[in-house]
Short mmCIF file of C-alpha atoms in Angstrom, two decimals:
data_model
loop_
_atom_site.label_atom_id
_atom_site.label_comp_id
_atom_site.label_asym_id
_atom_site.label_seq_id
_atom_site.Cartn_x
_atom_site.Cartn_y
_atom_site.Cartn_z
CA UNK A 1 0.07 0.01 0.05
CA UNK A 2 1.47 3.13 -1.35
CA UNK A 3 0.53 6.31 0.47
CA UNK A 4 1.08 9.63 -1.03
CA UNK A 5 0.95 13.43 0.34
CA UNK A 6 -0.80 14.86 -2.82
CA UNK A 7 -2.85 13.91 -5.69
CA UNK A 8 -5.02 15.42 -8.38
CA UNK A 9 -8.10 14.12 -9.84
CA UNK A 10 -9.57 14.91 -12.96
CA UNK A 11 -13.36 13.89 -13.74
CA UNK A 12 -15.41 14.28 -16.89
CA UNK A 13 -18.83 16.02 -17.03
CA UNK A 14 -21.77 13.60 -17.92
CA UNK A 15 -25.05 13.52 -19.72
CA UNK A 16 -27.68 11.35 -18.23
CA UNK A 17 -31.03 10.08 -19.25
CA UNK A 18 -30.56 10.30 -23.26
CA UNK A 19 -34.23 10.64 -23.62
CA UNK A 20 -35.96 7.33 -22.48
CA UNK A 21 -33.06 5.99 -20.21
CA UNK A 22 -34.34 8.13 -17.34
CA UNK A 23 -32.24 7.45 -14.16
CA UNK A 24 -30.26 4.41 -15.65
CA UNK A 25 -28.22 5.33 -18.44
CA UNK A 26 -25.48 8.54 -18.91
CA UNK A 27 -22.40 9.08 -20.81
CA UNK A 28 -19.03 10.81 -19.92
CA UNK A 29 -18.23 13.91 -21.75
CA UNK A 30 -14.89 15.62 -22.95
CA UNK A 31 -15.30 18.53 -20.35
CA UNK A 32 -13.60 18.47 -17.04
CA UNK A 33 -13.31 19.41 -13.26
CA UNK A 34 -10.14 19.20 -11.72
CA UNK A 35 -9.45 18.67 -7.97
CA UNK A 36 -6.13 18.73 -6.28
CA UNK A 37 -5.69 17.05 -2.43
CA UNK A 38 -2.81 18.00 -0.07
CA UNK A 39 -2.28 16.68 3.19
CA UNK A 40 -1.07 19.39 5.43
CA UNK A 41 -0.57 20.56 8.99
CA UNK A 42 -3.38 22.95 9.64
CA UNK A 43 -6.37 21.11 11.08
CA UNK A 44 -9.62 20.78 9.18
CA UNK A 45 -9.96 22.11 5.59
CA UNK A 46 -8.55 24.82 3.26
CA UNK A 47 -10.50 25.09 0.05
CA UNK A 48 -9.72 27.50 -2.82
CA UNK A 49 -11.72 27.39 -6.35
CA UNK A 50 -10.89 28.86 -9.52
CA UNK A 51 -12.43 28.75 -13.03
CA UNK A 52 -16.05 28.59 -14.05
CA UNK A 53 -18.60 30.12 -11.66
CA UNK A 54 -16.11 29.70 -8.69
CA UNK A 55 -17.59 32.35 -6.65
CA UNK A 56 -20.77 30.04 -6.19
CA UNK A 57 -18.80 27.03 -4.63
CA UNK A 58 -18.90 26.80 -0.87
CA UNK A 59 -15.40 26.80 0.67
CA UNK A 60 -16.22 25.28 4.15
CA UNK A 61 -16.98 21.95 5.28
CA UNK A 62 -20.40 21.66 3.44
CA UNK A 63 -18.53 21.75 0.35
CA UNK A 64 -19.79 18.25 -1.36
CA UNK A 65 -16.40 17.33 -2.54
CA UNK A 66 -15.04 17.50 0.87
CA UNK A 67 -18.40 15.76 2.27
CA UNK A 68 -17.48 12.81 -0.35
CA UNK A 69 -13.87 12.94 0.73
CA UNK A 70 -14.68 12.34 4.54
CA UNK A 71 -17.46 9.70 3.52
CA UNK A 72 -14.76 7.53 2.09
CA UNK A 73 -12.93 8.08 5.43
CA UNK A 74 -15.74 7.17 7.52
CA UNK A 75 -16.46 4.03 5.53
CA UNK A 76 -12.98 3.02 6.50
CA UNK A 77 -13.85 4.00 10.23
CA UNK A 78 -10.71 6.37 9.95
CA UNK A 79 -10.54 9.96 10.88
CA UNK A 80 -10.22 11.89 7.77
CA UNK A 81 -6.58 13.86 7.54
CA UNK A 82 -6.29 17.65 7.54
CA UNK A 83 -6.28 18.35 3.78
CA UNK A 84 -5.98 21.65 1.43
CA UNK A 85 -7.91 21.35 -1.55
CA UNK A 86 -7.67 23.10 -4.82
CA UNK A 87 -10.82 23.22 -7.14
CA UNK A 88 -10.56 24.22 -10.93
CA UNK A 89 -13.99 24.15 -12.59
CA UNK A 90 -15.01 23.94 -16.36
CA UNK A 91 -18.42 21.97 -15.88
CA UNK A 92 -21.09 24.53 -15.13
CA UNK A 93 -23.10 24.36 -12.01
CA UNK A 94 -26.99 23.30 -11.97
CA UNK A 95 -27.05 22.80 -15.78
CA UNK A 96 -27.83 19.21 -16.08
CA UNK A 97 -24.15 18.09 -16.82
CA UNK A 98 -23.31 16.13 -13.65
CA UNK A 99 -21.15 18.96 -11.75
CA UNK A 100 -22.31 17.27 -8.42
CA UNK A 101 -21.12 13.90 -9.73
CA UNK A 102 -17.77 15.47 -10.62
CA UNK A 103 -17.47 16.45 -6.93
CA UNK A 104 -18.71 12.97 -5.27
CA UNK A 105 -16.39 10.87 -7.50
CA UNK A 106 -13.50 13.57 -7.13
CA UNK A 107 -13.72 13.60 -3.51
CA UNK A 108 -14.14 9.52 -2.96
CA UNK A 109 -11.35 8.98 -5.61
CA UNK A 110 -8.77 11.53 -3.92
CA UNK A 111 -9.29 10.05 -0.59
CA UNK A 112 -8.89 6.48 -1.49
CA UNK A 113 -5.60 7.53 -3.21
CA UNK A 114 -4.45 9.22 -0.04
CA UNK A 115 -5.23 6.59 2.12
CA UNK A 116 -3.63 4.20 0.03
CA UNK A 117 -5.94 2.76 -2.08
CA UNK A 118 -7.87 0.48 0.37
CA UNK A 119 -11.13 0.33 -2.10
CA UNK A 120 -11.30 -1.06 -5.34
CA UNK A 121 -13.09 0.94 -8.02
CA UNK A 122 -16.09 -1.20 -7.77
CA UNK A 123 -16.26 -0.21 -3.81
CA UNK A 124 -15.59 3.40 -4.62
CA UNK A 125 -18.54 3.47 -7.17
CA UNK A 126 -21.04 1.60 -4.75
CA UNK A 127 -20.41 4.66 -2.21
CA UNK A 128 -20.66 7.30 -5.15
CA UNK A 129 -24.00 5.72 -5.92
CA UNK A 130 -25.21 5.89 -2.34
CA UNK A 131 -24.05 9.34 -1.98
CA UNK A 132 -25.68 10.53 -5.45
CA UNK A 133 -28.70 8.64 -4.83
CA UNK A 134 -28.79 7.14 -8.43
CA UNK A 135 -26.23 5.80 -10.89
CA UNK A 136 -26.51 7.61 -14.06
CA UNK A 137 -24.08 10.44 -13.54
CA UNK A 138 -21.47 9.11 -11.02
CA UNK A 139 -20.92 5.62 -12.83
CA UNK A 140 -19.66 7.37 -16.35
CA UNK A 141 -17.78 9.97 -14.37
CA UNK A 142 -15.94 7.28 -12.57
CA UNK A 143 -15.43 4.63 -15.19
CA UNK A 144 -15.88 6.85 -18.32
CA UNK A 145 -17.83 6.09 -21.66
CA UNK A 146 -21.62 5.23 -22.15
CA UNK A 147 -22.96 3.09 -19.10
CA UNK A 148 -26.45 1.23 -18.28
CA UNK A 149 -26.92 0.77 -14.71
CA UNK A 150 -29.50 -1.80 -13.36
CA UNK A 151 -29.83 -3.05 -9.79
CA UNK A 152 -29.55 -6.63 -8.73
CA UNK A 153 -29.59 -8.24 -5.60
CA UNK A 154 -28.88 -5.00 -3.76
CA UNK A 155 -26.07 -4.12 -5.91
CA UNK A 156 -25.62 -3.01 -9.35
CA UNK A 157 -24.64 -4.63 -12.86
CA UNK A 158 -22.99 -1.81 -14.92
CA UNK A 159 -22.96 -2.62 -18.88
CA UNK A 160 -20.89 -0.84 -21.20
CA UNK A 161 -22.95 0.82 -24.30
CA UNK A 162 -20.99 0.99 -27.39
CA UNK A 163 -21.15 4.46 -28.83
CA UNK A 164 -20.78 4.97 -32.60
CA UNK A 165 -17.58 7.16 -33.74
CA UNK A 166 -19.84 9.12 -35.91
CA UNK A 167 -22.47 10.18 -33.39
CA UNK A 168 -21.55 13.57 -31.88
CA UNK A 169 -22.80 15.06 -28.53
CA UNK A 170 -23.60 18.87 -29.08
CA UNK A 171 -24.38 20.55 -25.68
CA UNK A 172 -26.37 23.91 -25.41
CA UNK A 173 -25.56 25.37 -21.98
CA UNK A 174 -27.90 28.38 -21.18
CA UNK A 175 -26.90 31.21 -18.78
CA UNK A 176 -29.76 30.03 -16.45
CA UNK A 177 -29.99 27.23 -13.69
CA UNK A 178 -32.48 24.48 -13.09
CA UNK A 179 -32.26 22.56 -10.01
CA UNK A 180 -32.44 19.00 -9.96
CA UNK A 181 -35.14 19.20 -7.11
CA UNK A 182 -37.30 21.53 -9.33
CA UNK A 183 -36.84 19.14 -12.20
CA UNK A 184 -38.21 16.31 -10.27
CA UNK A 185 -40.90 17.92 -8.50
CA UNK A 186 -42.94 18.36 -12.06
CA UNK A 187 -42.71 14.64 -12.52
CA UNK A 188 -45.72 12.31 -11.72
CA UNK A 189 -45.72 9.70 -8.97
CA UNK A 190 -47.28 7.15 -11.38
CA UNK A 191 -47.27 6.45 -14.99
CA UNK A 192 -49.34 4.44 -17.10
CA UNK A 193 -48.30 0.90 -18.45
CA UNK A 194 -48.62 2.31 -21.98
CA UNK A 195 -45.93 4.93 -21.17
CA UNK A 196 -43.78 2.35 -19.24
CA UNK A 197 -43.99 0.08 -22.48
CA UNK A 198 -43.12 3.09 -24.75
CA UNK A 199 -40.21 4.08 -22.84
CA UNK A 200 -38.83 0.48 -22.73
CA UNK A 201 -39.24 0.03 -26.22
CA UNK A 202 -37.37 3.22 -26.94
CA UNK A 203 -34.57 2.52 -24.57
CA UNK A 204 -33.68 -0.48 -26.43
CA UNK A 205 -33.77 1.23 -29.92
CA UNK A 206 -31.64 3.63 -28.43
CA UNK A 207 -28.91 1.47 -27.27
CA UNK A 208 -28.97 -0.32 -30.79
CA UNK A 209 -28.92 3.22 -32.50
CA UNK A 210 -26.12 4.36 -30.44
CA UNK A 211 -23.99 1.18 -31.28
CA UNK A 212 -24.62 1.24 -34.91
CA UNK A 213 -25.06 4.88 -35.83
CA UNK A 214 -28.38 4.55 -37.47
CA UNK A 215 -29.77 7.98 -37.37
CA UNK A 216 -33.29 6.91 -38.15
CA UNK A 217 -33.12 4.56 -35.22
CA UNK A 218 -32.00 7.53 -33.11
CA UNK A 219 -34.36 9.86 -34.41
CA UNK A 220 -37.17 7.43 -33.06
CA UNK A 221 -35.40 6.24 -29.81
CA UNK A 222 -35.08 9.67 -28.31
CA UNK A 223 -38.50 10.01 -27.52
CA UNK A 224 -39.61 9.73 -24.22
CA UNK A 225 -42.97 9.98 -21.82
CA UNK A 226 -41.52 9.70 -18.29
CA UNK A 227 -39.85 12.84 -17.87
CA UNK A 228 -39.00 15.34 -20.71
CA UNK A 229 -42.96 16.18 -21.39
CA UNK A 230 -43.02 17.71 -17.73
CA UNK A 231 -39.54 19.26 -17.90
CA UNK A 232 -39.80 20.79 -21.10
CA UNK A 233 -41.79 23.88 -19.79
CA UNK A 234 -39.05 24.77 -16.92
CA UNK A 235 -36.63 25.46 -19.98
CA UNK A 236 -37.25 28.81 -21.90
CA UNK A 237 -36.99 28.35 -25.70
CA UNK A 238 -37.03 24.62 -25.82
CA UNK A 239 -39.24 24.10 -28.76
CA UNK A 240 -37.40 26.69 -30.81
CA UNK A 241 -33.78 25.07 -30.08
CA UNK A 242 -35.46 21.67 -30.75
CA UNK A 243 -36.90 22.85 -34.15
CA UNK A 244 -33.53 24.56 -35.02
CA UNK A 245 -31.26 21.66 -34.03
CA UNK A 246 -33.30 18.98 -36.21
CA UNK A 247 -33.52 21.66 -39.47
CA UNK A 248 -29.79 21.73 -38.86
CA UNK A 249 -29.41 17.75 -39.40
CA UNK A 250 -29.53 16.64 -35.66
CA UNK A 251 -30.83 13.22 -35.10
CA UNK A 252 -32.67 14.81 -32.33
CA UNK A 253 -32.60 16.60 -28.98
CA UNK A 254 -33.07 15.79 -25.22
CA UNK A 255 -32.76 17.39 -22.06
CA UNK A 256 -29.60 16.42 -20.68
CA UNK A 257 -29.86 14.86 -17.16
CA UNK A 258 -32.45 17.45 -15.15
CA UNK A 259 -31.57 20.49 -17.57
CA UNK A 260 -31.69 23.13 -18.39
CA UNK A 261 -28.79 22.08 -20.74
CA UNK A 262 -29.80 20.57 -24.00
CA UNK A 263 -28.29 17.86 -25.88
CA UNK A 264 -28.45 16.91 -29.60
CA UNK A 265 -27.02 14.01 -31.54
CA UNK A 266 -25.97 14.54 -34.55
CA UNK A 267 -23.11 13.04 -36.93
CA UNK A 268 -19.83 14.99 -37.68
CA UNK A 269 -21.07 15.97 -41.20
CA UNK A 270 -23.63 18.42 -39.31
CA UNK A 271 -22.12 19.11 -35.96
CA UNK A 272 -21.07 22.85 -36.81
CA UNK A 273 -24.51 23.45 -38.30
CA UNK A 274 -26.36 22.18 -35.24
CA UNK A 275 -23.84 24.24 -33.09
CA UNK A 276 -24.66 27.15 -34.85
CA UNK A 277 -28.34 26.79 -35.15
CA UNK A 278 -28.98 26.07 -31.36
CA UNK A 279 -26.98 28.92 -30.38
CA UNK A 280 -28.81 31.14 -32.71
CA UNK A 281 -32.40 29.83 -31.70
CA UNK A 282 -31.85 30.65 -27.92
CA UNK A 283 -30.01 33.96 -28.90
CA UNK A 284 -33.31 35.01 -30.20
CA UNK A 285 -35.10 33.69 -27.20
CA UNK A 286 -32.92 36.37 -25.20
CA UNK A 287 -30.91 33.11 -23.82
CA UNK A 288 -26.83 33.56 -24.01
CA UNK A 289 -25.74 29.75 -24.38
CA UNK A 290 -22.52 28.29 -24.69
CA UNK A 291 -22.84 25.59 -27.58
CA UNK A 292 -20.33 23.08 -27.79
CA UNK A 293 -19.35 19.92 -30.10
CA UNK A 294 -17.93 17.34 -27.63
CA UNK A 295 -16.94 13.80 -27.66
CA UNK A 296 -17.48 10.93 -25.35
CA UNK A 297 -14.83 10.23 -22.62
CA UNK A 298 -13.61 6.82 -22.42
CA UNK A 299 -11.47 7.07 -19.46
CA UNK A 300 -13.79 8.51 -16.61
CA UNK A 301 -12.17 9.79 -12.97
CA UNK A 302 -7.84 10.17 -13.87
CA UNK A 303 -5.52 10.73 -11.16
CA UNK A 304 -1.95 11.96 -10.92
CA UNK A 305 -0.06 11.56 -8.01
#
């Protein structure tokens, strides 16, 4: 067991649900938060934050990254060491791109490394899912790729979802937030059998569409009846941005996670046109978005000692 005094952890943003895959599917994206943990002699924790929306991040013991750091030591039955934490943000907060998942995964991975790696990746993943409450963001943030998670006898089965190289994720990030709590509040407590069957069929088609790159399958597969119809009204300009994305060549558009970021899936030939169209459509609604063509991160959380 090698004990280190300082470690840096880079964790990718994620997009979850992908339409019909509510709370069970997510993909890691090539957009990252960076965290550095250093043992020091002063008691407690010292946190500094730089980068995107740094002023909004708490720098005391209520910081989610630090809570995850402490959680791992509690799981080990140990007292967490005094630590200096440096946070560099590039994933926007409360936008549906897994910013909380990066903090949970970053804190757990950083603590595990400083403790000498007593836990396996699977054990760290179990802690991350318990903290987040569902697996769709934390699993790809930890291990990368596109992942489907299913509960099994009190644990989890994690399935890799092949993502065709010609399918490009385009994220349109607006300049307003939408809390996960608010996005969940509008969801019904019960759904019809017909809607459950609809989503089951479309999730199966989505998995095949992502694997094969068949755009006709993806166009149909991205439809959903469990969460998106209820959340669309919370996102100003949703219909206009979707119409623009489809007209520019996107296979479809969905809400990324709980929103308000919108995710379009397109191909490499149309990605630049989709970026421009989504940006223009939101600007015409008085919204200033950041629209980016990204790729799937295949590595997940990475550490450097």
